[in-house]
Structure formats: structure tokens, C-alpha cells
Amino acid sequence: MPSVLHTALAGAAVALVAGLGPAAAHHSFAMFDLKREQVLNGTVKVFEWTNPHTWIRVDVAEADGSVATYSVEGQSPNFWSRRGWSKNTVKPGDKVSVVIRPLKDGSKGGMFVRMTLPNGEVKEMAGAASD
Amino acid sequence: MNSVARVLVLLAAAAVCGSAVAGEAAAPQLGPFKREDWAKLATLPDLNGVWETLGGPITAKGAPLTPFAADRLAKYQSARDKDEIQDIASANCLPPGVPINMAMPYPNEILITPGKVTIVMEAFTQVRHIYTDGRPLPVDPDPAFNGNSIGRWEKDALVVETIGFSPETELAYGLGHSDKLHLTERYRLASPDKLEVTFTFTDPQYFTTPWTFTRSYQRRRSWMTKEYVCFQNNRHELTDDGKAIVTLQK
């Protein structure tokens, strides 16, 4: 991705997070690098549909050939279930592409930004609620 | 004084002595309620149901802070900016209390019964108990995250008075209060499915004049209040020295 566009997108994302603040309902964003996005292409290991946050564990092939499990923190089931998600949105074995804002300390994980499902559908972090 | 009157006076005196011996006024009782008390609910504003919270988190912007409160808030914000306080208390699953918990990205459900209004706040599975049976505010109540509330019905509004907040309750992140905090809320329908709640805080230590703001809520007839058990899978922690910790694997 061109760096200018990347920076612009990250800036917009920070503004969205700061303005919307759904995850701030439970904790701060101090642990995430909000200026950076990382793309994880891998296989879903577990989808934890739990409060106060969902977690998507994704197995990703590293450059050295090993496989590492990344932990991606998403919204609560309460928040996402009113925005088109369910406990069945992803399941173990699904090939997905997940964009995260990585943890500052370099641990393998981060904050969910968006995810492309096997059928090509893109799921976002937030959005308007529906009936 | 005739003999009948004298007997009545003696009986009244005995009743006073009786309650004095007991040491304190009898605790208010809820009900019993009659059929007409239930029928009367149909004449009240229709606030019953699940309400989506609109707007973002509550901030102290525009609050008429005393120098004392402004200084404390500035110190908090400085500590957050310098990363000395990296997270909020809710990271440890403590509920933020009223009003912050009323402005979460989660709905609130209002239930109206005779003599009482109950608000189920989905965030942190919190409940507000608001007595509308005419009892006074409690005297020196135990502090509570959501305070201690009574309410009354006016023509088109529910008016709620709350005192007795926990010292841990914040009015906005970093904005505390004294034990003199008094909150008045006015709930009224702006349109059939739009609820407006005006919050007014008085606290001589924190505000020079009452601090007022209005929040809106959208009725969601298809929504059901969901479970929110914070301890189920909480991987965040705010340590005593202000550090934020995330534990990816347990």
C-alpha cells in the first residue's frame, strides 16, 4: 500500500477510534500502536465469542517457516451481535485476512481493524447498529 | 381537654416513644399495591423498553469546574498524556457507575412497576433501583457506584434524584466528586421512540454552578438486553502503579 494512503487511513482510523470509543468502554488503547496497521493472512484457530471482548486466534506462517498464533482483540459479542456478527461469523480452519493495530510491546497480537472472510465479505470493527 | 382527646394524646405520645425506643424510623416498604396502582402505569409516559445509547462517551468539556476540580482533572489528563496512568479502572472489570455507565455503547432497559423504576444497564450488568413511591432520599446511605435514587412522575417526565455515590464513581474519566454530589435526571420522550435524559449535577466542591447536559437514546423494540460478564474473558489489567497489562494467553 502506498505510504501516503497508509498514513491517511491510519489517521482516519485513529480519529474514528477516538470519536467512537466503543472499546474505551472497557479499557484504553495505550497498549496498541494506533499509527500502524499489520495484515495477518492465516487460518483461524479459535474464535472466542466472549465478554468483555471477542478474541480471534489466527495461525500465521512466519518468514522462517514456523507457524505463530496471533491474538486479535475485537468488540464484545453484545456490540458486534447488533452489527451483523454472530458466534458463527468465523470458525476454526477458515482462511482469513485480518488487519490489526499491533501491540506496542511486540507481542503477537493487536486490536482488530477489519477482516476478510473466506467468501470475500469484509467485516469491520464498528458501524451503525441494526434491529 | 376532654377524656377522648386526652387518650388520643397519650396514644400519640406512646407511639412516638415506641419509635424512639426502636432508635430509627421504620424502613420504607414497597407496596402492597392494588389493581388501580397497576392501572395507573398506563397513564405514565411510555419509557418502558430497551434504549440504544446515542453519542460518544461523557466528557468534562464545558463543565463549570471549581479551581479545585479543574486542577485535579488537569493532573489526571497530564498523567494519562505522560503514560503514568495507562488505563481506566474498568480494565479491572469495575463498573464505572452513573453517569458513565448510562453512556456506554450498550443499551439501557427501563422497567416501570408500581412505586419503582428499574434501569438495567447492559454494560457490566448493572442495575439502578429508583423508588417512586413517595419515600424521601435516604439519610447518609451507603455509597454505591450508581448512587441511591428516588424518582417522581411529573406530567410528561420522570425526574430522578440521586445521592450517595461511591468515591470510585467518576462523572467523566478523571472527574471525581465529593460526598455532596447530587444528581437530578429528567427523562422525557422527545418523540415516540426518542428519549432525552437531562443530567444536572450539583457539588459545591467540584462545580461553581450546576453542570447540565442532555443525552439521547433510541428505542429498539427488537433488541433484548444481553449478558455482559466482564470476568468471563478479561485479559486487561490496570495495576496499582498505573500500568496497563494485556495477557494474550492464559
mmCIF file of C-alpha atoms in Angstrom:
data_model
loop_
_atom_site.group_PDB
_atom_site.id
_atom_site.type_symbol
_atom_site.label_atom_id
_atom_site.label_comp_id
_atom_site.label_asym_id
_atom_site.label_seq_id
_atom_site.Cartn_x
_atom_site.Cartn_y
_atom_site.Cartn_z
ATOM 1 C CA MET A 1 0.000 0.000 0.000
ATOM 2 C CA PRO A 2 1.417 3.452 -0.859
ATOM 3 C CA SER A 3 2.730 5.078 2.303
ATOM 4 C CA VAL A 4 0.684 8.281 1.879
ATOM 5 C CA LEU A 5 -2.557 6.339 1.651
ATOM 6 C CA HIS A 6 -1.488 4.128 4.509
ATOM 7 C CA THR A 7 -0.831 7.138 6.747
ATOM 8 C CA ALA A 8 -4.125 8.740 5.739
ATOM 9 C CA LEU A 9 -6.034 5.577 6.545
ATOM 10 C CA ALA A 10 -4.313 5.174 9.879
ATOM 11 C CA GLY A 11 -5.102 8.795 10.719
ATOM 12 C CA ALA A 12 -8.743 8.301 9.874
ATOM 13 C CA ALA A 13 -8.789 5.154 11.958
ATOM 14 C CA VAL A 14 -7.343 6.973 14.982
ATOM 15 C CA ALA A 15 -9.982 9.679 14.600
ATOM 16 C CA LEU A 16 -12.685 7.021 14.378
ATOM 17 C CA VAL A 17 -11.447 5.230 17.468
ATOM 18 C CA ALA A 18 -11.074 8.443 19.454
ATOM 19 C CA GLY A 19 -14.503 9.678 18.444
ATOM 20 C CA LEU A 20 -16.417 6.463 18.720
ATOM 21 C CA GLY A 21 -14.668 4.918 21.665
ATOM 22 C CA PRO A 22 -16.630 1.665 21.959
ATOM 23 C CA ALA A 23 -13.643 -0.317 23.169
ATOM 24 C CA ALA A 24 -12.790 2.533 25.559
ATOM 25 C CA ALA A 25 -15.910 1.418 27.382
ATOM 26 C CA HIS A 26 -13.730 -1.213 28.973
ATOM 27 C CA HIS A 27 -10.077 -0.230 28.561
ATOM 28 C CA SER A 28 -7.758 2.301 26.959
ATOM 29 C CA PHE A 29 -5.843 1.986 23.690
ATOM 30 C CA ALA A 30 -2.491 2.754 25.302
ATOM 31 C CA MET A 31 -1.188 -0.740 24.563
ATOM 32 C CA PHE A 32 -1.830 -0.586 20.785
ATOM 33 C CA ASP A 33 0.191 1.222 18.127
ATOM 34 C CA LEU A 34 -2.652 3.212 16.591
ATOM 35 C CA LYS A 35 -0.378 4.650 13.905
ATOM 36 C CA ARG A 36 0.453 1.280 12.403
ATOM 37 C CA GLU A 37 -1.521 -1.437 10.677
ATOM 38 C CA GLN A 38 -0.413 -5.003 10.182
ATOM 39 C CA VAL A 39 -2.025 -7.563 7.883
ATOM 40 C CA LEU A 40 -2.300 -11.163 9.094
ATOM 41 C CA ASN A 41 -3.033 -13.784 6.437
ATOM 42 C CA GLY A 42 -3.711 -17.061 8.143
ATOM 43 C CA THR A 43 -6.057 -19.701 9.450
ATOM 44 C CA VAL A 44 -8.493 -19.200 12.310
ATOM 45 C CA LYS A 45 -7.540 -21.362 15.278
ATOM 46 C CA VAL A 46 -10.217 -20.221 17.755
ATOM 47 C CA PHE A 47 -12.946 -17.579 17.824
ATOM 48 C CA GLU A 48 -13.686 -16.643 21.449
ATOM 49 C CA TRP A 49 -17.179 -15.092 21.438
ATOM 50 C CA THR A 50 -16.832 -13.743 24.968
ATOM 51 C CA ASN A 51 -17.090 -10.622 27.109
ATOM 52 C CA PRO A 52 -15.696 -8.111 27.632
ATOM 53 C CA HIS A 53 -14.049 -8.735 24.246
ATOM 54 C CA THR A 54 -14.024 -11.292 21.497
ATOM 55 C CA TRP A 55 -10.637 -12.775 20.543
ATOM 56 C CA ILE A 56 -9.726 -14.262 17.199
ATOM 57 C CA ARG A 57 -6.672 -16.546 17.311
ATOM 58 C CA VAL A 58 -5.070 -16.771 13.898
ATOM 59 C CA ASP A 59 -2.241 -19.116 12.887
ATOM 60 C CA VAL A 60 0.154 -17.303 10.584
ATOM 61 C CA ALA A 61 3.132 -18.721 8.669
ATOM 62 C CA GLU A 62 6.235 -16.756 9.621
ATOM 63 C CA ALA A 63 9.119 -15.948 7.287
ATOM 64 C CA ASP A 64 11.236 -18.731 8.804
ATOM 65 C CA GLY A 65 8.598 -21.344 8.018
ATOM 66 C CA SER A 66 7.283 -21.712 11.549
ATOM 67 C CA VAL A 67 3.655 -21.052 12.442
ATOM 68 C CA ALA A 68 2.793 -18.451 15.096
ATOM 69 C CA THR A 69 -0.574 -17.835 16.730
ATOM 70 C CA TYR A 70 -1.650 -14.190 16.801
ATOM 71 C CA SER A 71 -4.337 -12.938 19.228
ATOM 72 C CA VAL A 72 -6.669 -10.298 17.845
ATOM 73 C CA GLU A 73 -8.965 -8.404 20.185
ATOM 74 C CA GLY A 74 -12.365 -7.496 18.801
ATOM 75 C CA GLN A 75 -15.541 -5.907 20.122
ATOM 76 C CA SER A 76 -17.815 -7.523 22.673
ATOM 77 C CA PRO A 77 -20.439 -10.023 21.487
ATOM 78 C CA ASN A 78 -23.039 -7.508 22.709
ATOM 79 C CA PHE A 79 -21.700 -4.776 20.412
ATOM 80 C CA TRP A 80 -20.976 -6.949 17.390
ATOM 81 C CA SER A 81 -24.172 -9.003 17.504
ATOM 82 C CA ARG A 82 -26.102 -5.773 16.810
ATOM 83 C CA ARG A 83 -23.827 -5.062 13.822
ATOM 84 C CA GLY A 84 -24.060 -8.189 11.716
ATOM 85 C CA TRP A 85 -21.763 -10.529 13.629
ATOM 86 C CA SER A 86 -22.515 -13.802 15.394
ATOM 87 C CA LYS A 87 -20.609 -16.565 17.128
ATOM 88 C CA ASN A 88 -20.551 -18.321 13.736
ATOM 89 C CA THR A 89 -19.036 -15.452 11.719
ATOM 90 C CA VAL A 90 -15.704 -17.281 11.656
ATOM 91 C CA LYS A 91 -14.809 -20.800 12.694
ATOM 92 C CA PRO A 92 -11.605 -22.784 13.155
ATOM 93 C CA GLY A 93 -9.999 -23.616 9.809
ATOM 94 C CA ASP A 94 -11.298 -20.530 7.980
ATOM 95 C CA LYS A 95 -8.679 -18.800 5.832
ATOM 96 C CA VAL A 96 -8.897 -15.089 6.641
ATOM 97 C CA SER A 97 -7.023 -11.852 6.205
ATOM 98 C CA VAL A 98 -7.119 -9.728 9.344
ATOM 99 C CA VAL A 99 -5.892 -6.153 9.678
ATOM 100 C CA ILE A 100 -4.770 -5.223 13.196
ATOM 101 C CA ARG A 101 -3.149 -2.373 15.088
ATOM 102 C CA PRO A 102 -0.304 -4.292 16.704
ATOM 103 C CA LEU A 103 0.603 -4.343 20.372
ATOM 104 C CA LYS A 104 3.360 -1.822 21.127
ATOM 105 C CA ASP A 105 5.406 -4.352 23.088
ATOM 106 C CA GLY A 106 5.860 -6.592 20.046
ATOM 107 C CA SER A 107 3.734 -9.462 21.358
ATOM 108 C CA LYS A 108 1.947 -11.407 18.638
ATOM 109 C CA GLY A 109 -1.405 -9.699 18.629
ATOM 110 C CA GLY A 110 -3.305 -6.481 18.439
ATOM 111 C CA MET A 111 -6.579 -4.670 18.027
ATOM 112 C CA PHE A 112 -8.984 -5.768 15.305
ATOM 113 C CA VAL A 113 -9.493 -3.318 12.445
ATOM 114 C CA ARG A 114 -11.180 -5.405 9.743
ATOM 115 C CA MET A 115 -11.254 -8.940 8.406
ATOM 116 C CA THR A 116 -11.876 -10.512 5.003
ATOM 117 C CA LEU A 117 -13.803 -13.772 5.300
ATOM 118 C CA PRO A 118 -13.312 -16.823 3.022
ATOM 119 C CA ASN A 119 -16.346 -15.721 0.938
ATOM 120 C CA GLY A 120 -14.811 -12.288 0.378
ATOM 121 C CA GLU A 121 -17.085 -10.443 2.789
ATOM 122 C CA VAL A 122 -15.323 -7.740 4.834
ATOM 123 C CA LYS A 123 -16.248 -7.319 8.499
ATOM 124 C CA GLU A 124 -15.471 -4.004 10.189
ATOM 125 C CA MET A 125 -14.744 -3.067 13.801
ATOM 126 C CA ALA A 126 -17.669 -0.685 14.240
ATOM 127 C CA GLY A 127 -20.581 0.729 12.304
ATOM 128 C CA ALA A 128 -24.221 1.626 12.776
ATOM 129 C CA ALA A 129 -26.349 -0.748 14.806
ATOM 130 C CA SER A 130 -29.324 -2.515 13.261
ATOM 131 C CA ASP A 131 -32.524 -4.105 14.505
ATOM 132 C CA MET B 1 -59.142 18.673 77.048
ATOM 133 C CA ASN B 2 -61.877 16.092 77.179
ATOM 134 C CA SER B 3 -61.167 12.499 78.067
ATOM 135 C CA VAL B 4 -61.258 11.245 74.468
ATOM 136 C CA ALA B 5 -58.747 13.863 73.375
ATOM 137 C CA ARG B 6 -56.543 13.033 76.370
ATOM 138 C CA VAL B 7 -56.492 9.358 75.426
ATOM 139 C CA LEU B 8 -55.558 10.257 71.833
ATOM 140 C CA VAL B 9 -52.686 12.460 73.033
ATOM 141 C CA LEU B 10 -51.423 9.671 75.294
ATOM 142 C CA LEU B 11 -51.621 7.170 72.458
ATOM 143 C CA ALA B 12 -49.718 9.526 70.147
ATOM 144 C CA ALA B 13 -47.046 10.041 72.815
ATOM 145 C CA ALA B 14 -46.743 6.293 73.272
ATOM 146 C CA ALA B 15 -46.312 5.862 69.522
ATOM 147 C CA VAL B 16 -43.542 8.474 69.458
ATOM 148 C CA CYS B 17 -41.820 6.820 72.439
ATOM 149 C CA GLY B 18 -42.163 3.467 70.724
ATOM 150 C CA SER B 19 -40.332 4.607 67.618
ATOM 151 C CA ALA B 20 -37.759 6.456 69.765
ATOM 152 C CA VAL B 21 -37.042 3.226 71.615
ATOM 153 C CA ALA B 22 -36.667 1.432 68.293
ATOM 154 C CA GLY B 23 -33.988 4.023 67.565
ATOM 155 C CA GLU B 24 -34.775 4.913 63.980
ATOM 156 C CA ALA B 25 -37.623 5.445 61.575
ATOM 157 C CA ALA B 26 -39.147 2.346 60.089
ATOM 158 C CA ALA B 27 -37.610 1.382 56.732
ATOM 159 C CA PRO B 28 -39.862 2.354 53.822
ATOM 160 C CA GLN B 29 -41.794 -0.558 52.403
ATOM 161 C CA LEU B 30 -42.599 -1.112 48.744
ATOM 162 C CA GLY B 31 -46.313 -1.774 48.362
ATOM 163 C CA PRO B 32 -48.549 -3.662 48.771
ATOM 164 C CA PHE B 33 -50.090 -2.396 45.536
ATOM 165 C CA LYS B 34 -53.690 -2.566 44.378
ATOM 166 C CA ARG B 35 -55.166 -3.162 40.954
ATOM 167 C CA GLU B 36 -55.539 0.615 40.461
ATOM 168 C CA ASP B 37 -51.822 1.134 41.117
ATOM 169 C CA TRP B 38 -51.046 -1.172 38.179
ATOM 170 C CA ALA B 39 -53.754 0.506 36.061
ATOM 171 C CA LYS B 40 -52.193 3.905 36.758
ATOM 172 C CA LEU B 41 -48.987 2.831 34.945
ATOM 173 C CA ALA B 42 -50.895 3.128 31.650
ATOM 174 C CA THR B 43 -51.193 6.895 32.198
ATOM 175 C CA LEU B 44 -47.429 7.442 32.576
ATOM 176 C CA PRO B 45 -45.043 8.456 29.766
ATOM 177 C CA ASP B 46 -44.141 5.316 27.790
ATOM 178 C CA LEU B 47 -40.489 4.946 28.768
ATOM 179 C CA ASN B 48 -40.611 1.174 29.058
ATOM 180 C CA GLY B 49 -38.209 -0.794 26.865
ATOM 181 C CA VAL B 50 -34.668 -1.129 25.518
ATOM 182 C CA TRP B 51 -32.882 2.106 24.577
ATOM 183 C CA GLU B 52 -29.790 2.330 22.381
ATOM 184 C CA THR B 53 -27.307 4.876 23.683
ATOM 185 C CA LEU B 54 -26.548 7.588 21.123
ATOM 186 C CA GLY B 55 -23.433 9.756 21.147
ATOM 187 C CA GLY B 56 -19.970 9.013 22.476
ATOM 188 C CA PRO B 57 -18.595 8.885 25.984
ATOM 189 C CA ILE B 58 -19.325 11.614 28.523
ATOM 190 C CA THR B 59 -16.548 14.182 28.772
ATOM 191 C CA ALA B 60 -15.978 17.023 31.227
ATOM 192 C CA LYS B 61 -15.929 19.529 28.355
ATOM 193 C CA GLY B 62 -17.944 22.592 29.300
ATOM 194 C CA ALA B 63 -18.346 21.602 32.939
ATOM 195 C CA PRO B 64 -18.305 24.654 35.274
ATOM 196 C CA LEU B 65 -15.404 23.314 37.332
ATOM 197 C CA THR B 66 -14.155 24.901 40.523
ATOM 198 C CA PRO B 67 -10.393 25.594 40.588
ATOM 199 C CA PHE B 68 -10.056 22.504 42.819
ATOM 200 C CA ALA B 69 -11.811 20.251 40.279
ATOM 201 C CA ALA B 70 -10.021 21.787 37.297
ATOM 202 C CA ASP B 71 -6.670 21.164 38.961
ATOM 203 C CA ARG B 72 -7.500 17.536 39.699
ATOM 204 C CA LEU B 73 -8.759 16.905 36.176
ATOM 205 C CA ALA B 74 -5.674 18.572 34.672
ATOM 206 C CA LYS B 75 -3.402 16.378 36.815
ATOM 207 C CA TYR B 76 -5.249 13.266 35.649
ATOM 208 C CA GLN B 77 -5.052 14.263 31.999
ATOM 209 C CA SER B 78 -1.363 15.054 32.352
ATOM 210 C CA ALA B 79 -0.734 11.625 33.898
ATOM 211 C CA ARG B 80 -2.630 9.975 31.029
ATOM 212 C CA ASP B 81 -0.687 12.012 28.453
ATOM 213 C CA LYS B 82 2.631 11.073 30.091
ATOM 214 C CA ASP B 83 1.597 7.401 30.216
ATOM 215 C CA GLU B 84 1.767 7.389 34.036
ATOM 216 C CA ILE B 85 -1.841 6.187 34.112
ATOM 217 C CA GLN B 86 -2.224 3.854 31.157
ATOM 218 C CA ASP B 87 -5.767 2.632 31.613
ATOM 219 C CA ILE B 88 -9.139 3.116 33.285
ATOM 220 C CA ALA B 89 -10.478 1.223 36.310
ATOM 221 C CA SER B 90 -12.948 -0.668 34.122
ATOM 222 C CA ALA B 91 -9.977 -2.623 32.723
ATOM 223 C CA ASN B 92 -10.202 -4.496 36.041
ATOM 224 C CA CYS B 93 -13.931 -5.049 35.442
ATOM 225 C CA LEU B 94 -15.089 -2.406 37.922
ATOM 226 C CA PRO B 95 -18.297 -0.754 36.693
ATOM 227 C CA PRO B 96 -17.841 2.979 36.086
ATOM 228 C CA GLY B 97 -21.129 3.869 37.797
ATOM 229 C CA VAL B 98 -23.638 6.579 36.922
ATOM 230 C CA PRO B 99 -23.436 8.592 34.695
ATOM 231 C CA ILE B 100 -20.658 6.950 32.612
ATOM 232 C CA ASN B 101 -22.388 3.568 32.575
ATOM 233 C CA MET B 102 -25.512 5.226 31.120
ATOM 234 C CA ALA B 103 -23.440 6.390 28.124
ATOM 235 C CA MET B 104 -21.747 3.161 27.090
ATOM 236 C CA PRO B 105 -22.078 1.653 23.603
ATOM 237 C CA TYR B 106 -24.599 -0.699 25.209
ATOM 238 C CA PRO B 107 -28.336 -0.223 25.733
ATOM 239 C CA ASN B 108 -30.256 0.524 28.913
ATOM 240 C CA GLU B 109 -33.620 -1.122 29.619
ATOM 241 C CA ILE B 110 -36.252 0.788 31.586
ATOM 242 C CA LEU B 111 -38.844 -1.188 33.545
ATOM 243 C CA ILE B 112 -41.779 0.575 35.205
ATOM 244 C CA THR B 113 -43.675 -1.046 38.049
ATOM 245 C CA PRO B 114 -45.819 0.465 40.831
ATOM 246 C CA GLY B 115 -43.643 2.557 43.138
ATOM 247 C CA LYS B 116 -40.442 1.824 41.280
ATOM 248 C CA VAL B 117 -38.453 2.312 38.091
ATOM 249 C CA THR B 118 -35.676 -0.157 37.360
ATOM 250 C CA ILE B 119 -32.973 0.523 34.790
ATOM 251 C CA VAL B 120 -30.994 -2.479 33.594
ATOM 252 C CA MET B 121 -27.738 -1.183 32.185
ATOM 253 C CA GLU B 122 -26.270 -3.828 29.897
ATOM 254 C CA ALA B 123 -22.715 -2.577 30.421
ATOM 255 C CA PHE B 124 -21.173 -4.549 33.280
ATOM 256 C CA THR B 125 -24.672 -5.953 34.010
ATOM 257 C CA GLN B 126 -25.560 -3.078 36.316
ATOM 258 C CA VAL B 127 -28.988 -2.220 37.755
ATOM 259 C CA ARG B 128 -30.428 1.057 39.040
ATOM 260 C CA HIS B 129 -33.252 0.904 41.577
ATOM 261 C CA ILE B 130 -35.312 4.124 41.571
ATOM 262 C CA TYR B 131 -38.117 4.324 44.148
ATOM 263 C CA THR B 132 -41.114 6.360 43.001
ATOM 264 C CA ASP B 133 -43.410 5.520 45.920
ATOM 265 C CA GLY B 134 -43.009 8.879 47.625
ATOM 266 C CA ARG B 135 -40.290 7.947 50.076
ATOM 267 C CA PRO B 136 -37.621 10.583 50.762
ATOM 268 C CA LEU B 137 -33.979 10.260 49.753
ATOM 269 C CA PRO B 138 -32.174 8.059 52.287
ATOM 270 C CA VAL B 139 -30.215 9.805 55.021
ATOM 271 C CA ASP B 140 -26.476 9.075 54.912
ATOM 272 C CA PRO B 141 -26.819 5.994 52.674
ATOM 273 C CA ASP B 142 -24.030 3.544 51.966
ATOM 274 C CA PRO B 143 -22.084 4.761 48.943
ATOM 275 C CA ALA B 144 -22.855 2.926 45.706
ATOM 276 C CA PHE B 145 -21.351 3.050 42.191
ATOM 277 C CA ASN B 146 -24.767 4.078 40.827
ATOM 278 C CA GLY B 147 -25.780 6.096 43.895
ATOM 279 C CA ASN B 148 -29.060 5.859 45.807
ATOM 280 C CA SER B 149 -32.123 7.055 43.903
ATOM 281 C CA ILE B 150 -35.720 8.143 44.272
ATOM 282 C CA GLY B 151 -37.964 9.416 41.492
ATOM 283 C CA ARG B 152 -41.267 11.126 40.820
ATOM 284 C CA TRP B 153 -43.553 11.355 37.842
ATOM 285 C CA GLU B 154 -44.331 14.789 36.508
ATOM 286 C CA LYS B 155 -46.760 15.478 33.667
ATOM 287 C CA ASP B 156 -44.503 14.330 30.828
ATOM 288 C CA ALA B 157 -41.341 13.306 32.621
ATOM 289 C CA LEU B 158 -39.701 11.045 35.136
ATOM 290 C CA VAL B 159 -37.494 13.039 37.496
ATOM 291 C CA VAL B 160 -34.822 11.099 39.372
ATOM 292 C CA GLU B 161 -32.813 12.376 42.337
ATOM 293 C CA THR B 162 -29.628 10.555 43.319
ATOM 294 C CA ILE B 163 -27.157 10.946 46.183
ATOM 295 C CA GLY B 164 -24.733 8.638 47.962
ATOM 296 C CA PHE B 165 -22.268 7.888 45.173
ATOM 297 C CA SER B 166 -19.183 5.749 45.686
ATOM 298 C CA PRO B 167 -15.881 7.640 45.851
ATOM 299 C CA GLU B 168 -14.864 5.357 42.938
ATOM 300 C CA THR B 169 -17.611 6.722 40.671
ATOM 301 C CA GLU B 170 -16.368 9.230 38.119
ATOM 302 C CA LEU B 171 -18.632 11.699 36.298
ATOM 303 C CA ALA B 172 -16.314 11.693 33.277
ATOM 304 C CA TYR B 173 -12.944 9.930 33.098
ATOM 305 C CA GLY B 174 -10.706 11.725 35.614
ATOM 306 C CA LEU B 175 -13.521 13.829 37.057
ATOM 307 C CA GLY B 176 -14.413 12.784 40.591
ATOM 308 C CA HIS B 177 -16.883 14.266 43.066
ATOM 309 C CA SER B 178 -17.377 14.946 46.767
ATOM 310 C CA ASP B 179 -19.877 13.305 49.113
ATOM 311 C CA LYS B 180 -22.135 16.346 48.482
ATOM 312 C CA LEU B 181 -22.802 15.260 44.893
ATOM 313 C CA HIS B 182 -26.482 15.437 43.954
ATOM 314 C CA LEU B 183 -27.702 14.325 40.536
ATOM 315 C CA THR B 184 -31.092 15.225 39.069
ATOM 316 C CA GLU B 185 -32.154 13.453 35.874
ATOM 317 C CA ARG B 186 -35.184 14.299 33.767
ATOM 318 C CA TYR B 187 -36.397 11.560 31.407
ATOM 319 C CA ARG B 188 -38.818 12.636 28.687
ATOM 320 C CA LEU B 189 -39.835 11.483 25.219
ATOM 321 C CA ALA B 190 -38.696 13.905 22.521
ATOM 322 C CA SER B 191 -40.686 11.782 20.037
ATOM 323 C CA PRO B 192 -42.372 8.367 20.409
ATOM 324 C CA ASP B 193 -39.100 6.418 20.114
ATOM 325 C CA LYS B 194 -36.528 9.045 21.112
ATOM 326 C CA LEU B 195 -35.726 9.501 24.790
ATOM 327 C CA GLU B 196 -33.908 12.538 26.119
ATOM 328 C CA VAL B 197 -32.300 12.485 29.534
ATOM 329 C CA THR B 198 -31.045 15.727 31.027
ATOM 330 C CA PHE B 199 -28.412 15.200 33.702
ATOM 331 C CA THR B 200 -27.807 18.014 36.216
ATOM 332 C CA PHE B 201 -25.035 17.705 38.792
ATOM 333 C CA THR B 202 -24.553 19.903 41.825
ATOM 334 C CA ASP B 203 -21.473 19.573 44.023
ATOM 335 C CA PRO B 204 -20.084 22.695 45.716
ATOM 336 C CA GLN B 205 -16.564 21.271 45.796
ATOM 337 C CA TYR B 206 -16.487 20.448 42.078
ATOM 338 C CA PHE B 207 -18.892 22.802 40.263
ATOM 339 C CA THR B 208 -19.371 26.567 40.529
ATOM 340 C CA THR B 209 -22.878 26.239 39.083
ATOM 341 C CA PRO B 210 -24.899 23.118 38.217
ATOM 342 C CA TRP B 211 -23.377 21.074 35.361
ATOM 343 C CA THR B 212 -26.038 20.069 32.856
ATOM 344 C CA PHE B 213 -26.015 18.059 29.649
ATOM 345 C CA THR B 214 -28.585 16.065 27.688
ATOM 346 C CA ARG B 215 -28.121 12.591 26.201
ATOM 347 C CA SER B 216 -30.379 10.893 23.651
ATOM 348 C CA TYR B 217 -31.483 7.285 23.390
ATOM 349 C CA GLN B 218 -33.213 5.443 20.537
ATOM 350 C CA ARG B 219 -35.922 2.899 21.314
ATOM 351 C CA ARG B 220 -35.053 -0.555 19.927
ATOM 352 C CA ARG B 221 -38.113 -2.752 20.139
ATOM 353 C CA SER B 222 -36.334 -5.756 18.592
ATOM 354 C CA TRP B 223 -33.362 -5.646 20.968
ATOM 355 C CA MET B 224 -33.048 -7.806 24.038
ATOM 356 C CA THR B 225 -30.696 -6.925 26.853
ATOM 357 C CA LYS B 226 -27.760 -9.304 26.715
ATOM 358 C CA GLU B 227 -25.490 -10.780 29.343
ATOM 359 C CA TYR B 228 -22.217 -8.909 29.966
ATOM 360 C CA VAL B 229 -19.972 -10.771 32.392
ATOM 361 C CA CYS B 230 -16.717 -8.835 32.412
ATOM 362 C CA PHE B 231 -14.770 -11.510 34.258
ATOM 363 C CA GLN B 232 -15.593 -14.139 31.630
ATOM 364 C CA ASN B 233 -12.524 -13.492 29.490
ATOM 365 C CA ASN B 234 -10.930 -10.245 30.640
ATOM 366 C CA ARG B 235 -7.312 -10.028 29.526
ATOM 367 C CA HIS B 236 -6.683 -6.450 30.623
ATOM 368 C CA GLU B 237 -5.395 -5.141 33.911
ATOM 369 C CA LEU B 238 -4.686 -1.712 35.379
ATOM 370 C CA THR B 239 -2.037 -2.218 38.056
ATOM 371 C CA ASP B 240 -1.838 -0.194 41.278
ATOM 372 C CA ASP B 241 1.024 1.821 39.805
ATOM 373 C CA GLY B 242 -0.953 2.742 36.693
ATOM 374 C CA LYS B 243 0.406 0.248 34.180
ATOM 375 C CA ALA B 244 -1.827 -1.393 31.571
ATOM 376 C CA ILE B 245 -1.196 -5.101 31.110
ATOM 377 C CA VAL B 246 -2.619 -7.356 28.394
ATOM 378 C CA THR B 247 -2.376 -11.112 28.853
ATOM 379 C CA LEU B 248 -2.853 -12.740 25.465
ATOM 380 C CA GLN B 249 -2.785 -16.361 26.618
ATOM 381 C CA LYS B 250 -3.977 -17.659 29.965
#
